[in-house]
JSON list of C-alpha atoms in Angstrom, two decimals:
[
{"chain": "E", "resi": 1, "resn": "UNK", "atom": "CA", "xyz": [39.17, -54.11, -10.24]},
{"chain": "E", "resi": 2, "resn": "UNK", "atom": "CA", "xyz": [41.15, -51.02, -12.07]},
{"chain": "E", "resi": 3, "resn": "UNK", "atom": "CA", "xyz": [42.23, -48.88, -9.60]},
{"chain": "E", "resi": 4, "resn": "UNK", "atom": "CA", "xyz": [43.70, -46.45, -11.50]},
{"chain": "E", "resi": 5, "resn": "UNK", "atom": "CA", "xyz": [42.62, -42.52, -10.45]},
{"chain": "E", "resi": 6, "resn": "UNK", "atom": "CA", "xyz": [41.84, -40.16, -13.47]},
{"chain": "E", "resi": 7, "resn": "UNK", "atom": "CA", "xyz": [42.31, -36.75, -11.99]},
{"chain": "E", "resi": 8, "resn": "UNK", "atom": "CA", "xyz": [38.38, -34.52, -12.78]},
{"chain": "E", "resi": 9, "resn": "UNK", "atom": "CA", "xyz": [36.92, -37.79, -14.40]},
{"chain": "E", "resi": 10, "resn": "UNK", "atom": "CA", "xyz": [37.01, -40.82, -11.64]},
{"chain": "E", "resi": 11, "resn": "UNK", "atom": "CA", "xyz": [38.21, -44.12, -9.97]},
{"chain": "E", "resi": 12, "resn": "UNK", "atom": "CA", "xyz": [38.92, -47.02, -12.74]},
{"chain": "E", "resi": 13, "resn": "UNK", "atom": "CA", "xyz": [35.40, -47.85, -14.33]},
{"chain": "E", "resi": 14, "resn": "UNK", "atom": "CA", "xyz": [33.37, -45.60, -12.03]},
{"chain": "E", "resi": 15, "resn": "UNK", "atom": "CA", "xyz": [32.79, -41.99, -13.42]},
{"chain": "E", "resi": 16, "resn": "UNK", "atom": "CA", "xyz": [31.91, -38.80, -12.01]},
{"chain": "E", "resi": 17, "resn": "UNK", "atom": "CA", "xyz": [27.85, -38.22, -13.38]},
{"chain": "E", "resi": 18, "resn": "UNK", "atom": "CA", "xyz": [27.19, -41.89, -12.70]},
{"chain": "E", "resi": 19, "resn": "UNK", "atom": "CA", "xyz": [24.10, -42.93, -11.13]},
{"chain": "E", "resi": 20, "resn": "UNK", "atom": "CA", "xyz": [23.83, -45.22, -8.25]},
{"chain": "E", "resi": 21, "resn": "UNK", "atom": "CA", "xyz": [22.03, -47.78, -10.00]},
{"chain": "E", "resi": 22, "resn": "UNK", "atom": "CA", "xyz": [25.23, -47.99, -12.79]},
{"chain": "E", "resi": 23, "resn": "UNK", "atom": "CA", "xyz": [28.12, -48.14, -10.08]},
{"chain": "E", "resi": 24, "resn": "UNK", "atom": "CA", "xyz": [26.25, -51.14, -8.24]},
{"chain": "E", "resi": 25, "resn": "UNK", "atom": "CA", "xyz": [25.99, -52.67, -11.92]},
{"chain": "E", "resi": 26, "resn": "UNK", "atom": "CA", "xyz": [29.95, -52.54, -11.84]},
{"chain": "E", "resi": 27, "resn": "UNK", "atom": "CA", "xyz": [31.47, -53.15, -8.64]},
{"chain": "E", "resi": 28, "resn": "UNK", "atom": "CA", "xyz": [28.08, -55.06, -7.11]},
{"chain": "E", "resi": 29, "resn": "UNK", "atom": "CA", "xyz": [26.37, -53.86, -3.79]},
{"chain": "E", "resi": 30, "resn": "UNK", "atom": "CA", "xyz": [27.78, -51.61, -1.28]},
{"chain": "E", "resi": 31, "resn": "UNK", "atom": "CA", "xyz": [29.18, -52.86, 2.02]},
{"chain": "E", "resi": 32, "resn": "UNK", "atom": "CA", "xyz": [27.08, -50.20, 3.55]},
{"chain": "E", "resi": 33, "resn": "UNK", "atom": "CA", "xyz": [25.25, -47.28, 2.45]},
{"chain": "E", "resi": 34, "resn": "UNK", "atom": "CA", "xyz": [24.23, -44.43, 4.69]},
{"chain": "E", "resi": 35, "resn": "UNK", "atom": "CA", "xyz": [22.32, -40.93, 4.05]},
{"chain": "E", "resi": 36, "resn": "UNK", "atom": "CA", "xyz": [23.34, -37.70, 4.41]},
{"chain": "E", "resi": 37, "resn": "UNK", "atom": "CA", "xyz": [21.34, -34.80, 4.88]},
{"chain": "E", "resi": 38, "resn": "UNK", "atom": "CA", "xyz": [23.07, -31.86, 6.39]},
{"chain": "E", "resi": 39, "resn": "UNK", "atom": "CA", "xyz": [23.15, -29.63, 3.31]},
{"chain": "E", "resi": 40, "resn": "UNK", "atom": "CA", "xyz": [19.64, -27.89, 2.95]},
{"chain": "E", "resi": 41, "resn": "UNK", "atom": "CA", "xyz": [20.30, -27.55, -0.83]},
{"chain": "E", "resi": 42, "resn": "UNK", "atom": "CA", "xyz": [21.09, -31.11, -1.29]},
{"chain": "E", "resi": 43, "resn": "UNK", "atom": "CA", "xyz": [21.19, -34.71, 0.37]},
{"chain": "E", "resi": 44, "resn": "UNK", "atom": "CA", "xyz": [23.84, -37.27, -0.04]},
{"chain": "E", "resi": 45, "resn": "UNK", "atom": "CA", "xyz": [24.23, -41.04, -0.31]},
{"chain": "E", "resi": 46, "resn": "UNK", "atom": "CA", "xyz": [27.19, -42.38, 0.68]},
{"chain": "E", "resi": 47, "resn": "UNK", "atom": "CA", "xyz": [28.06, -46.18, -0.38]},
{"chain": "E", "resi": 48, "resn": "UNK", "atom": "CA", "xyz": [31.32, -47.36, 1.39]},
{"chain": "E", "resi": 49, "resn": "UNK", "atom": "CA", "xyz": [32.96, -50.35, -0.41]},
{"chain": "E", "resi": 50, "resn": "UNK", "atom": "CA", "xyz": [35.10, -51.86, 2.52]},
{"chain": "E", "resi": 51, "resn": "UNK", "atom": "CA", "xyz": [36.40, -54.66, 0.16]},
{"chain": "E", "resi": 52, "resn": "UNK", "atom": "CA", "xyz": [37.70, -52.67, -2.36]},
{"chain": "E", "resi": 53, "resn": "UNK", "atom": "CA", "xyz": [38.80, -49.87, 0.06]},
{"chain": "E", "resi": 54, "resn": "UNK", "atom": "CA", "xyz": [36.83, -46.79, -1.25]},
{"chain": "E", "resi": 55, "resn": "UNK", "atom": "CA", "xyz": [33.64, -44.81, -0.87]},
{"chain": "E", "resi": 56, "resn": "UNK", "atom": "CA", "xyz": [31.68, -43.75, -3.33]},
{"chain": "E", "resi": 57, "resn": "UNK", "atom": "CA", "xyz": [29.37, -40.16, -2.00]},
{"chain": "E", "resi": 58, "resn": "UNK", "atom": "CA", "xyz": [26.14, -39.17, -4.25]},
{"chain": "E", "resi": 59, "resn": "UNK", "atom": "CA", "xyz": [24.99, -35.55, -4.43]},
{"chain": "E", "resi": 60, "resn": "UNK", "atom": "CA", "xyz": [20.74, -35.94, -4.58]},
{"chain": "E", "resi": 61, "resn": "UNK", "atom": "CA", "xyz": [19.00, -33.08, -6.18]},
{"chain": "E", "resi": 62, "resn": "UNK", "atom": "CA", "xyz": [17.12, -34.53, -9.06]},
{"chain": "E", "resi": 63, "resn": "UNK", "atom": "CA", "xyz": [18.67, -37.94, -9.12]},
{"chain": "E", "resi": 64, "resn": "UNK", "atom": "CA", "xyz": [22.32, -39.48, -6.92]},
{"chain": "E", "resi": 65, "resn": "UNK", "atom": "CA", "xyz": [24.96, -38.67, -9.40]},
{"chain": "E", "resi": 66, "resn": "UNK", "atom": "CA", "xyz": [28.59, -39.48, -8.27]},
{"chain": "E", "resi": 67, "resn": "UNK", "atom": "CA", "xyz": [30.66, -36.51, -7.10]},
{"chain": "E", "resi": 68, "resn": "UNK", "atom": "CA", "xyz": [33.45, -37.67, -4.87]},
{"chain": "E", "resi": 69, "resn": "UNK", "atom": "CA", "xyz": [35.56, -40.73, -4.17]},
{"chain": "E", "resi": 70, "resn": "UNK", "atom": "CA", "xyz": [37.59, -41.37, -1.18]},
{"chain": "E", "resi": 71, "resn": "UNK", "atom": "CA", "xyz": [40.20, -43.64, -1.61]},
{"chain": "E", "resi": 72, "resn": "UNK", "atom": "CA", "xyz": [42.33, -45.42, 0.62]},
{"chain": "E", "resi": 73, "resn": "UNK", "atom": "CA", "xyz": [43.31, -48.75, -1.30]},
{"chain": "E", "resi": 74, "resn": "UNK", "atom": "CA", "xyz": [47.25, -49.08, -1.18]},
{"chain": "E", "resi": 75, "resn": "UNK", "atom": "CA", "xyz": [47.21, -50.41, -4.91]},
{"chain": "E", "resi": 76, "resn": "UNK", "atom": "CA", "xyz": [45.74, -47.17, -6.31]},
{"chain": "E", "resi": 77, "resn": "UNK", "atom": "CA", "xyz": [47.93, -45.12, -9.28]},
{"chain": "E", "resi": 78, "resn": "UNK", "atom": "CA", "xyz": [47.81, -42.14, -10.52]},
{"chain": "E", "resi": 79, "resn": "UNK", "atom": "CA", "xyz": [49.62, -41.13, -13.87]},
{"chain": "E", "resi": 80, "resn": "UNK", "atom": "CA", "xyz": [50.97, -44.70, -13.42]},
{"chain": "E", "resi": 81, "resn": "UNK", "atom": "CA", "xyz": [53.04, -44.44, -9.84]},
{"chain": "E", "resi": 82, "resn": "UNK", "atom": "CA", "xyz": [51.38, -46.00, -7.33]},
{"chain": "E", "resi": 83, "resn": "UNK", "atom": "CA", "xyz": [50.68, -43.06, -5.38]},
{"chain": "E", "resi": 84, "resn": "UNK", "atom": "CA", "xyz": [50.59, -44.78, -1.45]},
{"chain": "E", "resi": 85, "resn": "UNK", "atom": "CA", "xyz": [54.36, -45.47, -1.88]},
{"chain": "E", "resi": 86, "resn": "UNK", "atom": "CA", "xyz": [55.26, -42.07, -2.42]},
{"chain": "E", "resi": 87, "resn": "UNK", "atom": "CA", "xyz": [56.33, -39.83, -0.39]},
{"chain": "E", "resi": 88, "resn": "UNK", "atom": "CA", "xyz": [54.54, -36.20, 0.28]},
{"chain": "E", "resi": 89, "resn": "UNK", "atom": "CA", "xyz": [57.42, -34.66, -1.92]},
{"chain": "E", "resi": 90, "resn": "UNK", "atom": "CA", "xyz": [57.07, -36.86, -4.25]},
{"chain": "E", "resi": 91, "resn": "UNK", "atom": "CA", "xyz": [53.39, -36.76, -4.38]},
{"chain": "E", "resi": 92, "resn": "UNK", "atom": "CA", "xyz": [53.75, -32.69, -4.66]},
{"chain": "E", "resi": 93, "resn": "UNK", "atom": "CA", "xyz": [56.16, -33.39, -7.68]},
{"chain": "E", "resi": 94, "resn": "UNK", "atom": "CA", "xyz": [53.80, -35.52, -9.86]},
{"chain": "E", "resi": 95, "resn": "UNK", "atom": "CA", "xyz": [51.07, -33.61, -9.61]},
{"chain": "E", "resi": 96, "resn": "UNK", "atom": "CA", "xyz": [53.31, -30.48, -10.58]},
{"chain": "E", "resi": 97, "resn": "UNK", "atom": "CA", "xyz": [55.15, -32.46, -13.33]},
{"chain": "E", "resi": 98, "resn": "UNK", "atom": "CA", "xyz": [51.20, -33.13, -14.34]},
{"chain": "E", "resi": 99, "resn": "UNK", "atom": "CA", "xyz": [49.95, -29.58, -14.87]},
{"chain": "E", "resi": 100, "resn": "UNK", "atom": "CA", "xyz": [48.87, -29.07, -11.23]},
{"chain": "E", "resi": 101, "resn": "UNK", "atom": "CA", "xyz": [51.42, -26.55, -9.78]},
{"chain": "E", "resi": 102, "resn": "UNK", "atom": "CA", "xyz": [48.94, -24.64, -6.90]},
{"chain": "E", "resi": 103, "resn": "UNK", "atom": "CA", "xyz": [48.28, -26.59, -3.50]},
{"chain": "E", "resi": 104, "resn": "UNK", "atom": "CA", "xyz": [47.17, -25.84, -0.29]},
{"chain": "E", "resi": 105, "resn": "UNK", "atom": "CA", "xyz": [48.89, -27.19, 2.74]},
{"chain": "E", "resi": 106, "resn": "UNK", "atom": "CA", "xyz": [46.60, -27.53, 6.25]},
{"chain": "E", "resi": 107, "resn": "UNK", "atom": "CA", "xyz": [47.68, -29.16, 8.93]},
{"chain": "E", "resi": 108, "resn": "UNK", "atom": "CA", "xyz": [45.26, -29.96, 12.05]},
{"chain": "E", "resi": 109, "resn": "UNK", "atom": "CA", "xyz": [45.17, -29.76, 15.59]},
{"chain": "E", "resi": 110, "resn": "UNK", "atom": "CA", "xyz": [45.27, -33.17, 15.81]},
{"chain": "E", "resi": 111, "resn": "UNK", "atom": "CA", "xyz": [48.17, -33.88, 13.32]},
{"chain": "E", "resi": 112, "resn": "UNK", "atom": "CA", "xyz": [46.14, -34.99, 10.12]},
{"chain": "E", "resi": 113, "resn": "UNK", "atom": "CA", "xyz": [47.84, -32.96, 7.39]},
{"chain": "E", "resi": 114, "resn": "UNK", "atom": "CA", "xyz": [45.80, -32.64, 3.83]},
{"chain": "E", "resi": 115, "resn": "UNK", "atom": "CA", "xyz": [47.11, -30.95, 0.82]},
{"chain": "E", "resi": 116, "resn": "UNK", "atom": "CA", "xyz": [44.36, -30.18, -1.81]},
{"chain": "E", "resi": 117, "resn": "UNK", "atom": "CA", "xyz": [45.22, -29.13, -5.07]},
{"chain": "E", "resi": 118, "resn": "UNK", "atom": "CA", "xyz": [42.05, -27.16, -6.66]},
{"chain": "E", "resi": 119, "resn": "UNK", "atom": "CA", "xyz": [42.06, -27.82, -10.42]},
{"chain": "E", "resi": 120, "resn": "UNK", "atom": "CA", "xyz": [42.81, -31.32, -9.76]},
{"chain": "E", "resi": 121, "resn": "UNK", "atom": "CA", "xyz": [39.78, -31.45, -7.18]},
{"chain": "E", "resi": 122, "resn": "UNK", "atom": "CA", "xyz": [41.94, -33.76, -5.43]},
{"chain": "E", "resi": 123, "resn": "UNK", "atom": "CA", "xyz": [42.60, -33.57, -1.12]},
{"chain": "E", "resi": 124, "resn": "UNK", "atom": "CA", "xyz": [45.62, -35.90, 0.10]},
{"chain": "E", "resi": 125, "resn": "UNK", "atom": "CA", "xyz": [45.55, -36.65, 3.69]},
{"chain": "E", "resi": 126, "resn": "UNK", "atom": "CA", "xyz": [48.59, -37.42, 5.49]},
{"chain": "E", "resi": 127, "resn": "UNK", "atom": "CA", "xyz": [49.21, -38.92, 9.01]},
{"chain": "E", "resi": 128, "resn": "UNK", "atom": "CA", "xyz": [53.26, -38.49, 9.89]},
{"chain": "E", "resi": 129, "resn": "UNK", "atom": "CA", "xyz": [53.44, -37.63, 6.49]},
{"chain": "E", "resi": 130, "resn": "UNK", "atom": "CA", "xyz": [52.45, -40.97, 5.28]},
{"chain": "E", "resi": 131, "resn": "UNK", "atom": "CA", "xyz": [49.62, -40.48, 2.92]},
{"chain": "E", "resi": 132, "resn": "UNK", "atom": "CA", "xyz": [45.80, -42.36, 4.27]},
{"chain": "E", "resi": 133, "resn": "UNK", "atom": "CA", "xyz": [43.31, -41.27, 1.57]},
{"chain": "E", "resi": 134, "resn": "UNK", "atom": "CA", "xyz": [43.17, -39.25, -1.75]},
{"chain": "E", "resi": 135, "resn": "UNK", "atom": "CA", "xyz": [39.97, -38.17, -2.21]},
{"chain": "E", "resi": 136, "resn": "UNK", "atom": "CA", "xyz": [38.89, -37.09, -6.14]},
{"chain": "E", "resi": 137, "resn": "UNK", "atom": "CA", "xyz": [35.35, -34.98, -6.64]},
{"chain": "E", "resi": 138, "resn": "UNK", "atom": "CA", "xyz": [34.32, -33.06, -9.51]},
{"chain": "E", "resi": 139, "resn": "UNK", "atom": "CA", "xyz": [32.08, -30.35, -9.64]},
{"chain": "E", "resi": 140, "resn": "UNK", "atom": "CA", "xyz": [28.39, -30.85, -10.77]},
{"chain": "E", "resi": 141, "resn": "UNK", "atom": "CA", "xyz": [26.49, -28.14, -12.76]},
{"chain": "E", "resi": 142, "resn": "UNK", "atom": "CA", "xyz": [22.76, -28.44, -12.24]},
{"chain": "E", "resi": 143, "resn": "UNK", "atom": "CA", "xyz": [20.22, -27.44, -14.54]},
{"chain": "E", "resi": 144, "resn": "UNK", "atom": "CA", "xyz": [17.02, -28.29, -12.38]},
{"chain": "E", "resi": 145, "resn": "UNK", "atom": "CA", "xyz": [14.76, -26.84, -14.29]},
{"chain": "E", "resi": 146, "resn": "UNK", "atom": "CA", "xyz": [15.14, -29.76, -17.08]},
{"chain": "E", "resi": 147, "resn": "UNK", "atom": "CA", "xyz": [17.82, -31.69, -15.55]},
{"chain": "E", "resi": 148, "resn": "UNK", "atom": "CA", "xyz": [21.02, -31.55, -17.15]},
{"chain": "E", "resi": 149, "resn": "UNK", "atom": "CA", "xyz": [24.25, -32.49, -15.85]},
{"chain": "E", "resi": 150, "resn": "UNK", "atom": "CA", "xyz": [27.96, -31.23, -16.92]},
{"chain": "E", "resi": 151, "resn": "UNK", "atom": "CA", "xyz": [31.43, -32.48, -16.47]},
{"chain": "E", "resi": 152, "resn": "UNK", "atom": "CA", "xyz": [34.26, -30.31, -17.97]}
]
């Protein structure tokens, strides 16, 4: 499987807008999916490929569309470097030397540090400042009323 992340557009074959139905046509069936519904304004599905060491969540308003990715296969690029060898300065100089200067940095009470860089819609999380999951989204513009969906 290509497990190359494209920064606002997806995870190797699987693209933000896709529906459920398409991504199991790709990478086959889920090793579990669960549902979540604590949004009021929308539900999720969330389809966790153990296997391939990602999982795929769904925003549900008129139809599961993917809108995030959480990643935490070891083999994963982005821009080429394989981004779980690098190290956090590293990491915050290829996504600079990519267009992405702003970041925030927040660190937790119970030592998980993520770094999220806003126009990339990308969080790292770090533990000891070794990186455990990138995870990509994009941002989903609803029109309900007919149904359309946008990616910039």
């Amino acid at each position: 499987m290509n497990v190359e992340i494209h920064v606002n557009k997806g995870f190797g074959d699987l693209l933000f807008g896709e529906t459920i139905m398409k991504i199991v046509a790709i990478v086959g069936e889920p090793s579990k999916k669960v549902a979540i519904n604590d949004d009021p304004s929308f539900d999720t599905t969330l389809l966790e490929y153990h296997n391939y060491e990602f999982n795929l969540f769904f925003e549900v308003i008129n139809a599961p569309l993917l809108t995030s990715i959480d990643i935490y296969n070891e083999e994963a690029t982005l821009w080429t470097h394989k981004i779980f060898e690098l190290s956090f300065s590293e990491i915050i100089a290829l996504f600079k030397a990519n267009g992405f200067e702003e970041y925030e940095e927040e660190t937790h009470t119970w030592g998980e540090k993520r770094i999220s860089f806003e126009d990339a819609n990308t969080d790292l999380y770090f533990e000891k400042d070794i990186l455990t999951s990138v995870t990509i989204s994009h941002h989903i513009a609803y029109n309900t009323e007919d149904f359309m969906f946008s990616v910039n």
